[in-house]
Coordinates of C-alpha atoms and ligand atoms in Angstrom, one line a residue:
M28 CA 113.6 158.0 85.8
S29 CA 114.1 158.6 81.8
I30 CA 114.7 161.8 80.4
K31 CA 111.6 163.3 78.3
V32 CA 111.9 164.6 75.3
G33 CA 109.7 166.4 73.2
V34 CA 111.1 167.0 69.2
I35 CA 110.2 169.8 66.9
G36 CA 110.2 168.8 63.1
A37 CA 109.1 165.5 62.0
G38 CA 111.0 165.8 58.7
G39 CA 113.6 163.5 57.2
M40 CA 116.7 163.6 60.1
L41 CA 114.1 162.9 62.7
Q42 CA 114.3 159.1 62.8
Y43 CA 118.1 159.8 63.7
H44 CA 116.7 161.8 67.1
A45 CA 114.6 158.9 67.7
A46 CA 116.9 156.3 67.5
G47 CA 119.7 158.3 69.4
F48 CA 117.2 158.6 72.3
R49 CA 115.5 156.2 72.5
Q50 CA 119.1 153.8 72.6
A51 CA 120.0 156.7 75.2
G52 CA 116.8 155.2 77.4
A53 CA 114.8 158.2 77.1
E54 CA 111.2 158.9 76.3
I55 CA 109.8 160.2 73.3
V56 CA 106.5 162.5 74.9
A57 CA 105.6 164.9 72.4
V58 CA 106.2 165.9 68.1
A59 CA 105.4 169.5 67.8
D60 CA 105.2 170.3 62.9
P61 CA 102.7 172.8 62.2
A62 CA 102.9 171.4 58.3
P63 CA 98.9 169.0 57.8
G64 CA 99.4 165.9 59.4
A65 CA 103.1 165.5 59.9
A66 CA 102.9 165.0 63.3
A67 CA 100.2 162.7 63.4
K68 CA 102.6 160.6 61.2
A69 CA 105.9 160.8 62.7
A70 CA 103.7 160.2 66.2
E71 CA 102.4 157.0 64.6
K72 CA 105.5 155.6 63.4
W73 CA 107.6 156.4 66.4
G74 CA 104.7 155.6 68.9
I75 CA 105.1 159.1 70.5
P76 CA 101.8 159.9 72.6
N77 CA 101.2 163.7 72.3
I78 CA 101.5 165.7 69.1
Y79 CA 101.1 169.2 68.5
E80 CA 100.8 171.9 65.5
S81 CA 103.0 174.1 67.5
V82 CA 106.0 175.0 69.8
D83 CA 103.9 176.9 71.8
T84 CA 101.3 174.5 72.3
M85 CA 104.2 172.2 72.9
L86 CA 105.7 174.1 75.2
A87 CA 101.6 175.1 76.2
G88 CA 100.2 171.1 77.2
C89 CA 103.2 169.2 78.0
K90 CA 104.5 170.1 81.1
E91 CA 106.3 167.2 81.6
L92 CA 109.5 167.7 79.2
D93 CA 113.1 167.7 80.2
A94 CA 114.6 168.4 77.2
V95 CA 113.6 169.4 73.4
S96 CA 115.4 168.4 69.8
I97 CA 115.1 171.3 67.1
I98 CA 114.9 169.3 63.6
V99 CA 113.5 172.3 61.7
P100 CA 115.0 174.4 59.5
N101 CA 117.8 176.2 59.9
K102 CA 116.1 179.6 59.9
F103 CA 114.2 178.3 63.4
H104 CA 117.3 177.0 65.1
A105 CA 117.7 180.0 66.9
P106 CA 114.2 181.3 67.6
L107 CA 113.0 178.1 69.1
S108 CA 116.4 177.0 70.2
L109 CA 115.5 180.9 72.7
Q110 CA 111.8 179.8 73.3
C111 CA 112.7 176.8 75.0
L112 CA 115.8 177.4 77.1
K113 CA 113.7 180.3 78.5
A114 CA 110.9 177.7 78.9
G115 CA 113.6 175.9 80.9
K116 CA 114.0 172.8 78.8
H117 CA 117.7 171.4 77.7
V118 CA 118.2 171.6 73.8
F119 CA 119.7 169.3 71.0
C120 CA 119.6 171.4 68.5
E121 CA 120.0 170.5 64.8
K122 CA 123.1 171.7 62.5
P123 CA 123.7 174.7 62.1
P124 CA 124.1 176.0 64.8
A125 CA 122.4 179.3 63.7
L126 CA 121.9 181.8 61.0
K127 CA 124.8 183.7 62.1
A128 CA 127.2 183.7 65.4
S129 CA 125.9 186.7 67.1
E130 CA 121.8 184.4 67.4
V131 CA 124.7 181.7 69.0
E132 CA 125.5 184.3 71.3
E133 CA 122.2 184.8 72.6
M134 CA 121.3 180.8 72.1
I135 CA 124.5 180.6 74.6
A136 CA 123.6 183.4 77.2
A137 CA 119.8 182.1 77.2
S138 CA 121.8 178.8 78.5
S139 CA 123.4 179.8 80.9
S140 CA 120.9 182.0 82.4
A141 CA 118.4 179.1 82.3
G142 CA 121.2 176.7 83.6
K143 CA 120.2 174.3 81.0
M144 CA 122.1 172.2 78.8
L145 CA 122.9 173.5 74.5
M146 CA 123.6 170.8 72.3
F147 CA 124.4 171.0 68.4
N148 CA 124.1 167.9 66.1
F149 CA 127.5 167.7 65.0
N150 CA 127.2 164.0 64.6
N151 CA 130.2 163.0 62.5
R152 CA 132.3 163.7 65.4
A153 CA 130.5 160.2 67.2
R154 CA 131.2 158.2 64.4
P155 CA 133.7 155.4 64.7
D156 CA 137.0 156.4 63.1
A157 CA 136.8 159.9 64.6
R158 CA 135.8 159.1 67.1
A159 CA 139.0 156.5 67.0
M160 CA 141.0 159.7 66.6
K161 CA 140.4 161.9 68.8
A162 CA 141.9 159.0 70.6
Y163 CA 145.4 159.2 69.3
V164 CA 145.2 163.4 69.4
D165 CA 144.2 163.1 73.3
D166 CA 146.6 160.6 74.5
G167 CA 149.5 163.1 72.6
T168 CA 150.4 160.9 69.4
V169 CA 149.3 163.3 67.1
G170 CA 150.7 166.2 69.0
T171 CA 149.6 169.7 67.6
I172 CA 148.1 170.1 65.0
N173 CA 149.4 172.6 63.0
S174 CA 147.8 172.6 59.5
A175 CA 144.6 170.9 58.8
Q176 CA 142.4 170.8 55.0
A177 CA 138.7 170.1 55.8
K178 CA 136.6 168.6 52.7
W179 CA 133.0 167.4 51.9
I180 CA 132.8 167.5 48.3
R181 CA 129.8 166.9 46.1
R182 CA 129.7 166.4 41.9
T183 CA 126.0 165.6 42.2
G184 CA 124.7 166.8 45.4
I185 CA 121.9 169.2 45.3
P186 CA 119.3 168.8 47.9
G187 CA 116.1 169.7 45.6
F188 CA 115.3 173.1 44.0
G189 CA 113.4 175.8 44.9
G190 CA 113.2 174.0 49.0
W191 CA 114.4 175.5 51.9
F192 CA 117.7 174.3 51.4
T193 CA 118.6 176.3 48.9
N194 CA 117.0 179.2 50.3
K195 CA 119.1 181.9 51.5
E196 CA 116.7 183.3 53.8
L197 CA 115.6 179.7 55.2
S198 CA 119.0 177.8 55.4
G199 CA 121.6 180.6 55.9
G200 CA 123.5 179.3 52.6
G201 CA 124.2 176.3 50.9
P202 CA 127.0 173.4 51.1
V203 CA 129.6 176.1 53.6
I204 CA 125.7 175.7 55.9
D205 CA 124.6 172.1 55.1
L206 CA 128.0 170.3 54.9
L207 CA 130.1 172.3 57.3
H208 CA 130.4 168.6 59.3
M209 CA 134.5 168.7 58.2
I210 CA 134.9 172.0 59.2
D211 CA 133.7 171.1 62.5
L212 CA 135.3 167.8 62.4
A213 CA 138.9 169.2 61.8
L214 CA 138.6 172.0 64.7
H215 CA 137.8 169.6 67.1
F216 CA 140.8 167.7 66.3
M217 CA 142.9 171.3 65.9
G218 CA 141.5 171.5 69.6
Y219 CA 138.8 174.4 69.0
P220 CA 141.5 177.4 67.9
E221 CA 139.7 180.8 68.3
P222 CA 139.5 182.0 64.7
A223 CA 141.7 185.0 63.6
H224 CA 141.4 185.5 59.6
V225 CA 139.5 183.8 56.8
L226 CA 139.5 184.7 53.2
A227 CA 137.3 182.1 50.8
N228 CA 135.5 182.6 48.1
T229 CA 131.6 181.1 46.8
F230 CA 130.3 179.7 43.3
D231 CA 127.1 179.4 42.1
T232 CA 128.4 177.8 39.3
F233 CA 125.5 174.9 38.1
I234 CA 122.8 175.5 41.5
T235 CA 119.6 175.2 38.9
D236 CA 121.3 172.8 36.6
K237 CA 118.9 169.9 36.7
N238 CA 122.1 167.2 36.3
F239 CA 123.5 168.6 39.9
K240 CA 120.6 167.0 42.1
G241 CA 121.6 164.5 44.6
P242 CA 120.0 161.8 45.5
W243 CA 119.5 162.9 49.2
G244 CA 117.0 165.8 50.3
I245 CA 113.7 167.8 49.8
P246 CA 110.7 167.7 46.8
D247 CA 111.3 170.0 44.5
R248 CA 109.5 173.0 44.2
A249 CA 109.1 175.2 40.6
D250 CA 108.1 178.4 42.9
G251 CA 111.2 178.5 44.9
I252 CA 113.9 180.4 45.6
N253 CA 118.1 178.7 44.3
N254 CA 120.5 181.2 45.8
V255 CA 122.8 180.0 47.5
E256 CA 126.2 179.1 46.9
A257 CA 127.2 175.4 45.3
A258 CA 130.7 175.3 46.0
A259 CA 132.9 177.5 48.5
H260 CA 136.6 177.3 49.4
G261 CA 138.3 179.3 51.9
F262 CA 141.6 179.7 54.1
V263 CA 141.5 179.9 57.8
T264 CA 144.3 180.8 60.3
F265 CA 144.1 180.9 64.3
K266 CA 145.2 183.1 66.9
T267 CA 147.4 179.9 67.9
G268 CA 149.3 179.7 64.5
Q269 CA 147.0 177.1 62.9
V270 CA 145.8 176.9 59.3
L271 CA 142.7 175.2 58.0
S272 CA 142.1 174.8 54.1
L273 CA 139.1 173.8 53.4
Q274 CA 136.2 173.4 50.6
V275 CA 132.3 171.8 50.3
S276 CA 130.6 171.6 47.8
W277 CA 126.9 170.2 46.3
A278 CA 127.7 170.8 43.0
E279 CA 130.9 171.0 40.9
L280 CA 133.3 169.2 38.4
I281 CA 135.6 166.7 41.2
K282 CA 135.7 163.3 40.5
R283 CA 133.6 161.9 43.5
E284 CA 132.0 162.5 46.5
E285 CA 134.4 162.9 49.4
V286 CA 134.3 163.2 53.4
S287 CA 137.3 164.2 54.7
V288 CA 139.7 164.9 57.5
V289 CA 143.5 165.1 57.1
F290 CA 146.1 166.8 59.3
Q291 CA 149.7 167.6 59.9
G292 CA 151.0 166.6 63.6
T293 CA 154.3 167.6 65.3
G294 CA 153.7 164.0 66.7
A295 CA 151.5 162.2 63.8
G296 CA 149.9 163.4 60.2
G297 CA 146.0 161.6 59.9
K298 CA 143.3 161.1 57.5
V299 CA 140.0 160.2 58.4
E300 CA 138.1 159.5 55.4
R301 CA 134.8 158.6 54.0
L302 CA 134.8 157.9 49.7
F303 CA 131.7 157.3 47.6
A304 CA 130.7 154.7 45.1
Q305 CA 127.8 157.2 44.0
D306 CA 127.6 159.8 45.3
G307 CA 125.0 160.5 48.7
I308 CA 124.7 156.8 49.2
D309 CA 125.8 155.4 52.5
A310 CA 126.4 152.3 52.0
T311 CA 127.9 152.9 49.1
A312 CA 131.3 154.7 51.4
I313 CA 134.4 153.0 52.3
D314 CA 136.0 155.3 55.4
T315 CA 139.3 155.1 56.2
C316 CA 140.9 156.1 59.4
E317 CA 144.7 156.6 59.4
L318 CA 147.8 157.9 61.2
Y319 CA 151.0 158.6 59.1
V320 CA 154.5 159.0 61.5
Q321 CA 158.1 158.5 61.7
E322 CA 159.5 155.6 63.6
N323 CA 163.0 153.9 63.6
G324 CA 164.4 155.6 60.8
N325 CA 160.9 154.3 58.3
S326 CA 157.7 156.3 57.5
V327 CA 155.4 154.3 58.8
N328 CA 151.0 154.6 57.9
R329 CA 148.9 152.9 60.8
T330 CA 145.6 151.9 59.8
I331 CA 142.7 152.3 62.1
V332 CA 140.5 149.3 61.8
T333 CA 136.8 150.3 62.4
L334 CA 133.4 149.1 62.7
P335 CA 131.6 151.0 59.4
C336 CA 128.4 153.4 60.2
E337 CA 126.3 154.4 57.8
D338 CA 124.2 156.8 59.6
M339 CA 127.2 159.0 60.0
G340 CA 126.8 159.0 63.9
R341 CA 123.5 160.7 64.3
I342 CA 122.5 157.8 66.2
G343 CA 125.1 158.2 68.3
S344 CA 125.4 162.2 68.5
A345 CA 121.7 162.0 70.1
A346 CA 122.7 159.5 72.5
N347 CA 125.4 161.4 73.3
F348 CA 122.7 164.4 74.3
I349 CA 121.2 162.2 76.4
E350 CA 123.9 160.6 77.8
S351 CA 125.7 164.3 78.7
L352 CA 122.8 165.2 80.9
E353 CA 122.4 161.7 82.9
G354 CA 125.9 162.9 83.3
K355 CA 127.1 159.1 81.9
A356 CA 129.3 160.6 78.8
E357 CA 131.0 164.2 78.6
P358 CA 129.1 166.5 75.5
L359 CA 130.5 165.9 72.1
N360 CA 130.0 169.5 71.6
T361 CA 130.4 172.6 73.5
P362 CA 128.1 176.2 72.2
V363 CA 131.6 177.7 72.7
Q364 CA 132.9 175.8 69.6
A365 CA 129.6 176.5 67.5
L366 CA 130.0 179.8 68.2
R367 CA 133.4 179.8 66.7
L368 CA 132.3 178.2 63.8
M369 CA 129.6 180.0 63.3
Q370 CA 132.4 182.9 63.8
I371 CA 134.2 180.9 61.1
I372 CA 131.5 181.1 58.5
D373 CA 130.3 184.6 59.1
A374 CA 133.7 185.7 58.5
L375 CA 133.5 183.4 55.4
F376 CA 130.3 184.3 53.5
E377 CA 131.9 188.8 53.8
S378 CA 135.0 187.2 52.2
A379 CA 133.1 185.8 49.4
S380 CA 131.1 188.8 49.6
S381 CA 134.6 191.8 49.6
G382 CA 136.6 189.5 47.8
K383 CA 139.0 190.6 51.2
P384 CA 140.3 188.3 54.0
V385 CA 138.4 189.1 57.3
S386 CA 139.3 189.5 60.6
I387 CA 136.9 187.5 62.9
R388 CA 135.3 189.9 65.4
P389 CA 135.4 189.2 69.2
S390 CA 132.6 187.8 70.5
I391 CA 130.7 190.6 72.6
N392 CA 130.0 188.6 75.7
N393 CA 134.2 187.4 75.5
F394 CA 133.3 183.9 75.4
Ligands
NAD2 N1 122.9 166.0 61.0 C1 122.5 165.8 60.1 O1 123.4 165.2 59.9 C2 121.7 166.8 58.7 C3 121.4 165.7 57.4 C4 120.0 166.2 57.2 C5 119.3 167.9 58.1 N2 119.8 168.4 59.0 C6 119.6 169.5 59.7 O2 118.5 168.8 59.6 C7 117.6 169.7 59.9 C8 116.0 169.2 59.6 O3 116.2 169.5 58.1 P1 115.3 167.9 57.2 O4 116.0 167.6 56.6 O5 115.2 166.9 58.2 O6 114.3 168.9 57.1 P2 113.1 168.4 56.5 O7 112.7 169.2 55.7 O8 112.6 166.6 56.4 O9 111.5 168.7 57.6 C9 111.7 169.5 58.9 C10 110.3 169.5 59.2 O10 110.5 170.9 60.3 C11 109.2 171.2 59.6 N3 108.8 172.9 60.8 C12 109.0 174.0 59.8 N4 108.9 174.7 60.7 C13 109.0 174.6 61.3 C14 109.2 175.0 63.2 N5 108.3 176.7 64.2 N6 108.1 174.1 64.4 C15 108.3 172.9 63.9 N7 108.3 172.3 63.1 C16 108.5 172.7 61.6 C17 108.5 171.0 58.7 O11 107.2 171.2 58.7 C18 109.4 169.8 58.3 O12 108.7 168.8 58.7 C19 118.1 171.2 59.2 O13 118.4 171.8 60.2 C20 118.8 171.1 58.5 O14 120.0 171.0 58.7 C21 121.2 167.5 59.4

């Protein structure tokens, strides 16, 4: 019997979740969205039989659901995940996992007590080049990654002015939250070590400047709020002795958009990089996947050839959730990894506001 999924939120990201769930053989049986007409429009486009105006009515009215997919503004990730886990549904939740680490702790506890799976959409792990690189980490070629650099920088990438993306209360932050993928990918390659300290700063230069609007995002709202950072730079140390530097931006005077993880391992260095001819337009991107080794007295650069992936692994990531539920694949991420990522993000914002290095507080539940 196929897994029956209810999707929560009928905005821009639904297309990838729907395609991924279908690719893995799941049935999308319900869609919930309170915006007038949004659920009906998505239902028509994706052939979804049941539409609801809220998660409450969906959970009450559609008893056949096995799993839900949460694709709504970030503020609602934790409360809706908790509600659905408590109702006995498996949860696939968009990134960021929540607004802060303490919410992820609650989500992990709810997932354990319900005995239901909790996964997040760290879709860049599903890109062919990221999967290829991870294979070289797993087979020991890379060795221990001593240091890594994670970057997602956009020159003109503010995703609309005054909508939920730029409203700190609704989004939790700007590019630190929105473009957290390369930090996650670096940690994925590094073995998701326990973070120890973070020193960082954020900058809001250009956050209200229309010259820095990106081609991707949601409609502008003149009466809306723009109170998130436009860029952040930081340094993370780990209990293992590994280190990570990071740079993320929606608006920063750089040459062009760059999405990359570079690392220095004890066996090999490496780089997974997506460069854009035009900011935010995936069709203009060129991906590189390389390993750097010393062989027979030579410096050797290996190029790993992988298929281009315009959807940035989004379809494969949604498919992995279904395949993991069915025991056909290993889950691409775990809730404890999501917690470590949010601990780093909490500490990054704390360091930026205090101007001091921040020590990561241990998980209250020893996760
Ligand atoms: N993984 C990625 O590559 C990626 C890319 C973009 C966005 N995202 C994430 O996806 C999520 C949604 O982003 P989007 O671009 O689709 O946003 P969007 O604004 O296009 O759509 C969000 C939808 O959620 C609906 N909604 C709001 N509150 C709701 C609730 N309580 N119950 C049901 N529906 C509700 C809204 O009416 C809207 O239709 C965000 O968390 C964002 O961070 C991920």
